[in-house]
PDB file of C-alpha atoms in Angstrom:
ATOM      1  CA  MET A 584       0.135-169.364   1.547  1.00 47.00           C
ATOM      2  CA  ASP A 585      -3.192-169.580   0.151  1.00 55.00           C
ATOM      3  CA  LYS A 586      -2.543-172.891  -1.188  1.00 71.00           C
ATOM      4  CA  LEU A 587      -1.499-174.214   1.890  1.00 87.00           C
ATOM      5  CA  ASN A 588      -4.077-176.706   2.735  1.00 91.00           C
ATOM      6  CA  ILE A 589      -5.840-177.139   6.281  1.00 94.00           C
ATOM      7  CA  ARG A 590      -4.133-181.147   6.583  1.00 93.00           C
ATOM      8  CA  LEU A 591      -0.971-179.520   5.916  1.00 95.00           C
ATOM      9  CA  LYS A 592      -1.578-176.218   8.666  1.00 95.00           C
ATOM     10  CA  THR A 593      -2.531-178.709  10.724  1.00 96.00           C
ATOM     11  CA  ALA A 594       1.048-181.069  10.708  1.00 96.00           C
ATOM     12  CA  ALA A 595       2.509-176.946  10.909  1.00 96.00           C
ATOM     13  CA  SER A 596       0.560-177.132  14.276  1.00 96.00           C
ATOM     14  CA  PHE A 597       2.874-179.525  15.622  1.00 97.00           C
ATOM     15  CA  ILE A 598       6.450-177.541  14.910  1.00 98.00           C
ATOM     16  CA  LYS A 599       8.424-175.335  17.463  1.00 97.00           C
ATOM     17  CA  LYS A 600       9.139-172.675  16.468  1.00 97.00           C
ATOM     18  CA  GLY A 601      12.795-171.892  15.404  1.00 97.00           C
ATOM     19  CA  SER A 602      12.599-175.254  14.102  1.00 98.00           C
ATOM     20  CA  VAL A 603      14.908-177.119  11.982  1.00 98.00           C
ATOM     21  CA  VAL A 604      12.637-178.639   9.454  1.00 98.00           C
ATOM     22  CA  ALA A 605      13.335-180.945   6.438  1.00 98.00           C
ATOM     23  CA  ASP A 606       9.904-181.636   4.046  1.00 98.00           C
ATOM     24  CA  ILE A 607      10.201-184.652   2.361  1.00 97.00           C
ATOM     25  CA  GLY A 608       7.955-184.899  -0.158  1.00 95.00           C
ATOM     26  CA  CYS A 609       8.179-181.304  -0.418  1.00 87.00           C
ATOM     27  CA  ASP A 610       5.588-180.797  -3.359  1.00 80.00           C
ATOM     28  CA  HIS A 611       5.828-177.141  -4.507  1.00 89.00           C
ATOM     29  CA  ALA A 612       7.149-176.028  -1.159  1.00 94.00           C
ATOM     30  CA  TYR A 613       4.642-174.623   0.004  1.00 95.00           C
ATOM     31  CA  LEU A 614       4.812-175.792   4.057  1.00 96.00           C
ATOM     32  CA  PRO A 615       8.681-174.836   3.746  1.00 97.00           C
ATOM     33  CA  ILE A 616       7.349-171.243   2.729  1.00 96.00           C
ATOM     34  CA  PHE A 617       4.679-171.575   5.091  1.00 96.00           C
ATOM     35  CA  LEU A 618       6.635-172.237   7.799  1.00 97.00           C
ATOM     36  CA  ILE A 619       9.469-169.564   7.360  1.00 97.00           C
ATOM     37  CA  LYS A 620       6.938-166.619   6.059  1.00 95.00           C
ATOM     38  CA  ASN A 621       4.957-167.692   9.885  1.00 95.00           C
ATOM     39  CA  ASN A 622       8.073-167.569  11.604  1.00 95.00           C
ATOM     40  CA  ILE A 623       7.992-171.208  12.633  1.00 96.00           C
ATOM     41  CA  ALA A 624      11.201-172.112  11.016  1.00 98.00           C
ATOM     42  CA  SER A 625      14.566-171.397  11.511  1.00 97.00           C
ATOM     43  CA  ARG A 626      15.500-173.184   7.828  1.00 98.00           C
ATOM     44  CA  VAL A 627      13.376-176.326   5.944  1.00 98.00           C
ATOM     45  CA  ILE A 628      15.057-178.412   3.847  1.00 98.00           C
ATOM     46  CA  ALA A 629      12.660-179.179   1.191  1.00 97.00           C
ATOM     47  CA  ALA A 630      13.427-182.929  -0.371  1.00 97.00           C
ATOM     48  CA  ASP A 631      12.084-184.863  -2.744  1.00 96.00           C
ATOM     49  CA  ILE A 632      12.870-187.606  -4.823  1.00 95.00           C
ATOM     50  CA  ASN A 633      11.952-186.561  -7.924  1.00 94.00           C
ATOM     51  CA  GLU A 634      13.721-182.810 -10.074  1.00 94.00           C
ATOM     52  CA  GLY A 635      10.278-182.307 -11.404  1.00 93.00           C
ATOM     53  CA  PRO A 636       8.729-181.400  -7.844  1.00 92.00           C
ATOM     54  CA  CYS A 637      12.621-179.806  -6.566  1.00 95.00           C
ATOM     55  CA  GLU A 638      12.262-177.162  -9.359  1.00 95.00           C
ATOM     56  CA  LYS A 639       8.537-176.121  -8.853  1.00 95.00           C
ATOM     57  CA  ALA A 640       9.764-175.860  -5.415  1.00 95.00           C
ATOM     58  CA  ARG A 641      13.145-173.247  -6.301  1.00 96.00           C
ATOM     59  CA  GLU A 642      11.143-171.776  -8.770  1.00 96.00           C
ATOM     60  CA  ASN A 643       8.130-170.574  -5.720  1.00 95.00           C
ATOM     61  CA  ILE A 644      11.190-170.054  -3.380  1.00 96.00           C
ATOM     62  CA  ARG A 645      12.812-167.888  -5.735  1.00 96.00           C
ATOM     63  CA  LYS A 646       9.576-165.862  -6.184  1.00 95.00           C
ATOM     64  CA  ASN A 647       8.927-165.276  -2.057  1.00 95.00           C
ATOM     65  CA  SER A 648      12.798-164.380  -2.068  1.00 97.00           C
ATOM     66  CA  LEU A 649      13.735-167.431   0.580  1.00 97.00           C
ATOM     67  CA  SER A 650      16.543-169.487  -0.707  1.00 96.00           C
ATOM     68  CA  LYS A 651      18.795-168.252   2.372  1.00 96.00           C
ATOM     69  CA  VAL A 652      16.604-169.936   4.306  1.00 97.00           C
ATOM     70  CA  ILE A 653      15.200-173.007   2.251  1.00 98.00           C
ATOM     71  CA  LYS A 654      17.423-175.789   1.082  1.00 97.00           C
ATOM     72  CA  VAL A 655      15.908-177.713  -1.576  1.00 97.00           C
ATOM     73  CA  ILE A 656      17.416-181.504  -2.484  1.00 96.00           C
ATOM     74  CA  ARG A 657      16.544-184.372  -4.801  1.00 96.00           C
ATOM     75  CA  THR A 658      17.117-187.195  -2.443  1.00 96.00           C
ATOM     76  CA  ASP A 659      15.277-190.345  -1.916  1.00 95.00           C
ATOM     77  CA  GLY A 660      13.216-190.161   1.052  1.00 95.00           C
ATOM     78  CA  LEU A 661      15.866-188.956   3.984  1.00 97.00           C
ATOM     79  CA  LYS A 662      19.518-189.829   2.400  1.00 96.00           C
ATOM     80  CA  GLY A 663      22.373-187.580   2.509  1.00 95.00           C
ATOM     81  CA  ILE A 664      19.401-185.603   5.582  1.00 96.00           C
ATOM     82  CA  ASP A 665      21.849-185.746   8.155  1.00 94.00           C
ATOM     83  CA  GLU A 666      23.555-183.399   6.241  1.00 95.00           C
ATOM     84  CA  PHE A 667      21.598-180.700   7.453  1.00 96.00           C
ATOM     85  CA  SER A 668      21.209-181.914  11.233  1.00 96.00           C
ATOM     86  CA  PRO A 669      17.176-180.893  11.086  1.00 98.00           C
ATOM     87  CA  ASP A 670      15.374-181.417  14.584  1.00 98.00           C
ATOM     88  CA  THR A 671      11.990-181.826  12.832  1.00 98.00           C
ATOM     89  CA  VAL A 672      11.025-184.405   9.715  1.00 98.00           C
ATOM     90  CA  VAL A 673       8.340-183.933   8.400  1.00 98.00           C
ATOM     91  CA  ILE A 674       6.224-186.409   5.729  1.00 98.00           C
ATOM     92  CA  CYS A 675       3.154-185.913   4.489  1.00 96.00           C
ATOM     93  CA  GLY A 676       0.619-187.052   1.415  1.00 93.00           C
ATOM     94  CA  MET A 677       2.310-190.495   1.362  1.00 96.00           C
ATOM     95  CA  GLY A 678       1.000-194.139   2.003  1.00 97.00           C
ATOM     96  CA  GLY A 679       1.794-195.390   4.865  1.00 97.00           C
ATOM     97  CA  ASP A 680       4.017-198.425   3.619  1.00 97.00           C
ATOM     98  CA  LEU A 681       6.355-195.410   2.036  1.00 97.00           C
ATOM     99  CA  ILE A 682       6.637-193.696   5.464  1.00 98.00           C
ATOM    100  CA  THR A 683       7.265-196.857   6.803  1.00 98.00           C
ATOM    101  CA  ARG A 684       9.785-197.618   4.195  1.00 97.00           C
ATOM    102  CA  ILE A 685      11.483-193.931   4.790  1.00 97.00           C
ATOM    103  CA  VAL A 686      11.322-193.841   8.641  1.00 98.00           C
ATOM    104  CA  GLY A 687      12.537-197.393   8.949  1.00 97.00           C
ATOM    105  CA  ASN A 688      15.673-197.045   6.361  1.00 96.00           C
ATOM    106  CA  SER A 689      16.849-193.770   8.128  1.00 97.00           C
ATOM    107  CA  PRO A 690      19.175-194.474  10.954  1.00 97.00           C
ATOM    108  CA  TYR A 691      19.123-190.881  11.636  1.00 97.00           C
ATOM    109  CA  THR A 692      15.279-190.899  13.052  1.00 98.00           C
ATOM    110  CA  ARG A 693      17.176-193.294  15.717  1.00 97.00           C
ATOM    111  CA  GLU A 694      20.589-191.731  16.084  1.00 97.00           C
ATOM    112  CA  SER A 695      19.288-187.952  15.734  1.00 97.00           C
ATOM    113  CA  CYS A 696      16.247-189.198  17.085  1.00 97.00           C
ATOM    114  CA  PRO A 697      13.898-186.041  15.651  1.00 98.00           C
ATOM    115  CA  MET A 698       9.925-185.101  15.285  1.00 98.00           C
ATOM    116  CA  LEU A 699       8.349-186.934  13.383  1.00 98.00           C
ATOM    117  CA  ILE A 700       5.713-185.392  11.640  1.00 98.00           C
ATOM    118  CA  LEU A 701       3.604-187.812   9.338  1.00 98.00           C
ATOM    119  CA  GLN A 702       0.324-187.440   7.631  1.00 98.00           C
ATOM    120  CA  PRO A 703       0.110-190.590   5.724  1.00 98.00           C
ATOM    121  CA  GLN A 704      -2.653-191.207   3.163  1.00 96.00           C
ATOM    122  CA  THR A 705      -3.164-194.774   3.599  1.00 96.00           C
ATOM    123  CA  LYS A 706      -2.222-197.687   6.002  1.00 96.00           C
ATOM    124  CA  GLN A 707      -2.586-195.810   8.920  1.00 97.00           C
ATOM    125  CA  SER A 708      -2.660-198.694  12.061  1.00 97.00           C
ATOM    126  CA  SER A 709       0.119-200.432  10.574  1.00 97.00           C
ATOM    127  CA  LEU A 710       2.603-197.259  10.484  1.00 98.00           C
ATOM    128  CA  ARG A 711       1.497-197.173  14.377  1.00 98.00           C
ATOM    129  CA  GLU A 712       2.080-200.529  14.666  1.00 98.00           C
ATOM    130  CA  TYR A 713       5.627-200.458  12.915  1.00 98.00           C
ATOM    131  CA  LEU A 714       6.452-196.848  14.980  1.00 98.00           C
ATOM    132  CA  LEU A 715       5.832-198.021  17.645  1.00 98.00           C
ATOM    133  CA  SER A 716       7.193-201.793  17.858  1.00 98.00           C
ATOM    134  CA  SER A 717      10.395-200.364  16.012  1.00 98.00           C
ATOM    135  CA  GLY A 718      11.092-198.400  19.273  1.00 98.00           C
ATOM    136  CA  TYR A 719       9.324-195.162  18.578  1.00 98.00           C
ATOM    137  CA  ARG A 720       6.965-192.789  20.747  1.00 98.00           C
ATOM    138  CA  ILE A 721       4.053-191.448  19.744  1.00 98.00           C
ATOM    139  CA  ILE A 722       3.916-187.694  21.638  1.00 98.00           C
ATOM    140  CA  ASP A 723       0.201-187.012  19.568  1.00 97.00           C
ATOM    141  CA  GLU A 724      -1.465-186.977  16.431  1.00 97.00           C
ATOM    142  CA  ALA A 725      -4.767-185.093  15.109  1.00 96.00           C
ATOM    143  CA  ILE A 726      -7.735-185.027  12.856  1.00 96.00           C
ATOM    144  CA  CYS A 727      -8.037-183.265  10.405  1.00 96.00           C
ATOM    145  CA  GLU A 728     -10.818-182.372   7.583  1.00 94.00           C
ATOM    146  CA  ASP A 729     -10.360-181.204   4.293  1.00 90.00           C
ATOM    147  CA  ASP A 730     -11.304-183.027   1.074  1.00 88.00           C
ATOM    148  CA  ARG A 731     -11.602-185.860   3.799  1.00 93.00           C
ATOM    149  CA  LEU A 732     -10.079-187.313   7.553  1.00 96.00           C
ATOM    150  CA  TYR A 733      -6.691-186.976   7.505  1.00 97.00           C
ATOM    151  CA  GLU A 734      -4.293-188.330  10.799  1.00 97.00           C
ATOM    152  CA  ILE A 735      -1.977-186.714  11.573  1.00 97.00           C
ATOM    153  CA  ILE A 736       0.476-188.499  14.119  1.00 98.00           C
ATOM    154  CA  VAL A 737       4.146-187.220  15.863  1.00 98.00           C
ATOM    155  CA  ALA A 738       6.300-189.717  17.283  1.00 98.00           C
ATOM    156  CA  LYS A 739       9.841-189.113  18.073  1.00 98.00           C
ATOM    157  CA  TYR A 740      12.124-192.109  18.519  1.00 98.00           C
ATOM    158  CA  ASP A 741      13.048-193.336  22.251  1.00 97.00           C
ATOM    159  CA  GLY A 742      13.949-196.989  22.040  1.00 97.00           C
ATOM    160  CA  ILE A 743      11.446-197.972  23.971  1.00 98.00           C
ATOM    161  CA  LYS A 744       9.114-201.143  22.070  1.00 98.00           C
ATOM    162  CA  ARG A 745       5.185-200.714  22.939  1.00 97.00           C
ATOM    163  CA  GLU A 746       2.065-202.174  21.996  1.00 97.00           C
ATOM    164  CA  TRP A 747      -1.535-200.662  21.446  1.00 97.00           C
ATOM    165  CA  ASN A 748      -4.586-202.921  21.020  1.00 95.00           C
ATOM    166  CA  GLU A 749      -6.141-203.087  17.717  1.00 94.00           C
ATOM    167  CA  VAL A 750      -8.426-200.507  18.348  1.00 95.00           C
ATOM    168  CA  GLU A 751      -5.721-197.925  19.503  1.00 96.00           C
ATOM    169  CA  LEU A 752      -3.863-198.617  16.276  1.00 97.00           C
ATOM    170  CA  LEU A 753      -7.096-198.190  13.978  1.00 96.00           C
ATOM    171  CA  LEU A 754      -8.467-194.769  15.663  1.00 96.00           C
ATOM    172  CA  GLY A 755      -5.258-193.526  17.029  1.00 96.00           C
ATOM    173  CA  LYS A 756      -4.568-193.250  21.041  1.00 96.00           C
ATOM    174  CA  ARG A 757      -3.635-190.146  21.365  1.00 96.00           C
ATOM    175  CA  ASN A 758      -6.870-189.647  19.102  1.00 94.00           C
ATOM    176  CA  ILE A 759      -8.698-191.805  21.916  1.00 93.00           C
ATOM    177  CA  GLU A 760      -7.810-190.156  25.209  1.00 92.00           C
ATOM    178  CA  ASN A 761      -7.122-186.168  24.053  1.00 89.00           C
ATOM    179  CA  LYS A 762     -11.374-186.299  22.086  1.00 83.00           C
ATOM    180  CA  VAL A 763     -10.248-184.701  18.976  1.00 80.00           C
ATOM    181  CA  PRO A 764     -12.672-182.358  17.301  1.00 81.00           C
ATOM    182  CA  LEU A 765     -14.017-185.184  14.295  1.00 93.00           C
ATOM    183  CA  PHE A 766     -13.550-187.977  16.596  1.00 92.00           C
ATOM    184  CA  ASP A 767     -16.945-189.550  16.166  1.00 91.00           C
ATOM    185  CA  MET A 768     -16.594-188.733  12.409  1.00 93.00           C
ATOM    186  CA  HIS A 769     -13.323-190.526  12.877  1.00 94.00           C
ATOM    187  CA  ILE A 770     -14.997-193.487  14.551  1.00 94.00           C
ATOM    188  CA  THR A 771     -18.275-193.739  12.355  1.00 94.00           C
ATOM    189  CA  LYS A 772     -15.458-194.131   8.869  1.00 93.00           C
ATOM    190  CA  ILE A 773     -13.764-196.960  10.262  1.00 95.00           C
ATOM    191  CA  LEU A 774     -16.955-198.805  11.503  1.00 95.00           C
ATOM    192  CA  ASN A 775     -18.141-198.109   8.012  1.00 94.00           C
ATOM    193  CA  GLN A 776     -15.064-200.069   6.330  1.00 94.00           C
ATOM    194  CA  TYR A 777     -15.228-203.584   9.229  1.00 95.00           C
ATOM    195  CA  MET A 778     -19.047-203.938   8.703  1.00 95.00           C
ATOM    196  CA  THR A 779     -18.193-203.745   4.529  1.00 96.00           C
ATOM    197  CA  VAL A 780     -15.503-206.213   5.361  1.00 95.00           C
ATOM    198  CA  VAL A 781     -18.575-208.254   7.743  1.00 96.00           C
ATOM    199  CA  ASN A 782     -20.977-207.939   5.003  1.00 95.00           C
ATOM    200  CA  GLY A 783     -18.313-209.580   2.086  1.00 96.00           C
ATOM    201  CA  LYS A 784     -17.092-211.985   4.001  1.00 95.00           C
ATOM    202  CA  LYS A 785     -20.405-213.358   4.950  1.00 95.00           C
ATOM    203  CA  LYS A 786     -21.964-213.333   1.770  1.00 94.00           C
ATOM    204  CA  ALA A 787     -18.677-215.700   0.965  1.00 95.00           C
ATOM    205  CA  GLY A 788     -19.383-218.047   4.446  1.00 95.00           C
ATOM    206  CA  LEU A 789     -16.008-216.959   6.091  1.00 95.00           C
ATOM    207  CA  ASP A 790     -15.754-216.405   9.844  1.00 95.00           C
ATOM    208  CA  THR A 791     -16.379-212.837  10.884  1.00 95.00           C
ATOM    209  CA  SER A 792     -15.637-213.276  14.670  1.00 95.00           C
ATOM    210  CA  TYR A 793     -12.872-211.056  14.493  1.00 94.00           C
ATOM    211  CA  GLU A 794     -14.430-207.996  12.962  1.00 95.00           C
ATOM    212  CA  GLU A 795     -17.486-207.767  15.057  1.00 95.00           C
ATOM    213  CA  ASN A 796     -15.252-207.617  18.055  1.00 95.00           C
ATOM    214  CA  ILE A 797     -13.893-204.712  16.765  1.00 95.00           C
ATOM    215  CA  ILE A 798     -16.973-203.158  15.900  1.00 95.00           C
ATOM    216  CA  GLU A 799     -18.597-203.825  19.143  1.00 94.00           C
ATOM    217  CA  GLU A 800     -14.884-202.120  20.987  1.00 93.00           C
ATOM    218  CA  LEU A 801     -15.425-199.551  18.473  1.00 93.00           C
ATOM    219  CA  GLU A 802     -19.680-199.331  18.778  1.00 92.00           C
ATOM    220  CA  LYS A 803     -18.818-198.937  23.092  1.00 90.00           C
ATOM    221  CA  LEU A 804     -16.599-195.722  22.354  1.00 88.00           C
ATOM    222  CA  LYS A 805     -18.974-194.321  19.659  1.00 85.00           C
ATOM    223  CA  ASN A 806     -22.249-194.425  21.775  1.00 80.00           C
ATOM    224  CA  ASP A 807     -21.155-194.119  25.651  1.00 63.00           C
ATOM    225  CA  GLY A 808     -17.668-192.476  25.598  1.00 59.00           C
ATOM    226  CA  ASN A 809     -15.506-195.294  26.995  1.00 47.00           C
ATOM    227  CA  ARG A 810     -12.205-194.486  26.597  1.00 45.00           C
ATOM    228  CA  ILE A 811     -10.113-197.674  25.613  1.00 43.00           C
ATOM    229  CA  ILE A 812      -6.671-196.598  26.957  1.00 41.00           C
TER     230      ILE A 812
END
């Protein structure tokens, strides 16, 4: 569909052909319709907590004659999703804290181990830290540019807890390893955020050594291409 934006197309690029997909926070069902029309998913569950988006989704699905392969359900996060046995869960366009809550409250993500394709609007590093410390492996990542930069995190539960350093959490270790497109722009954005914090703390007479160490590591990556792995 023409209305599918770049960030959702980027998320869709990680979905394996023939998957059964649960799209959490389905909005107007643009992603589910795209997945079926492009023969990427075999079935899609479009879920939202609010009735308004669910009804909009049903309307668009009916218009595209896809009611047999896209099921709309009203639910909070992933509650009841096990009934449909999705092997892929997509959660895009929510804050990192909300995505953390949805994943954390769902035994299904740990018992059935679906692929998680996550696009947090905020708190990306906190989401990564939660996933790693809770036994989810971050398999891949991507950065895309729409109206701004967006980050995609692909993860799956294997029960093994991991730790990344602060820069790896901020930038995404897989992004660092892969030197993904827009990587330099991504570093610059994070650098500017930390420089703003340093300037503010200095004006308040506060210690900035922690932030300055992060800035130094980020500048190393930006200037000489060394990888932190």
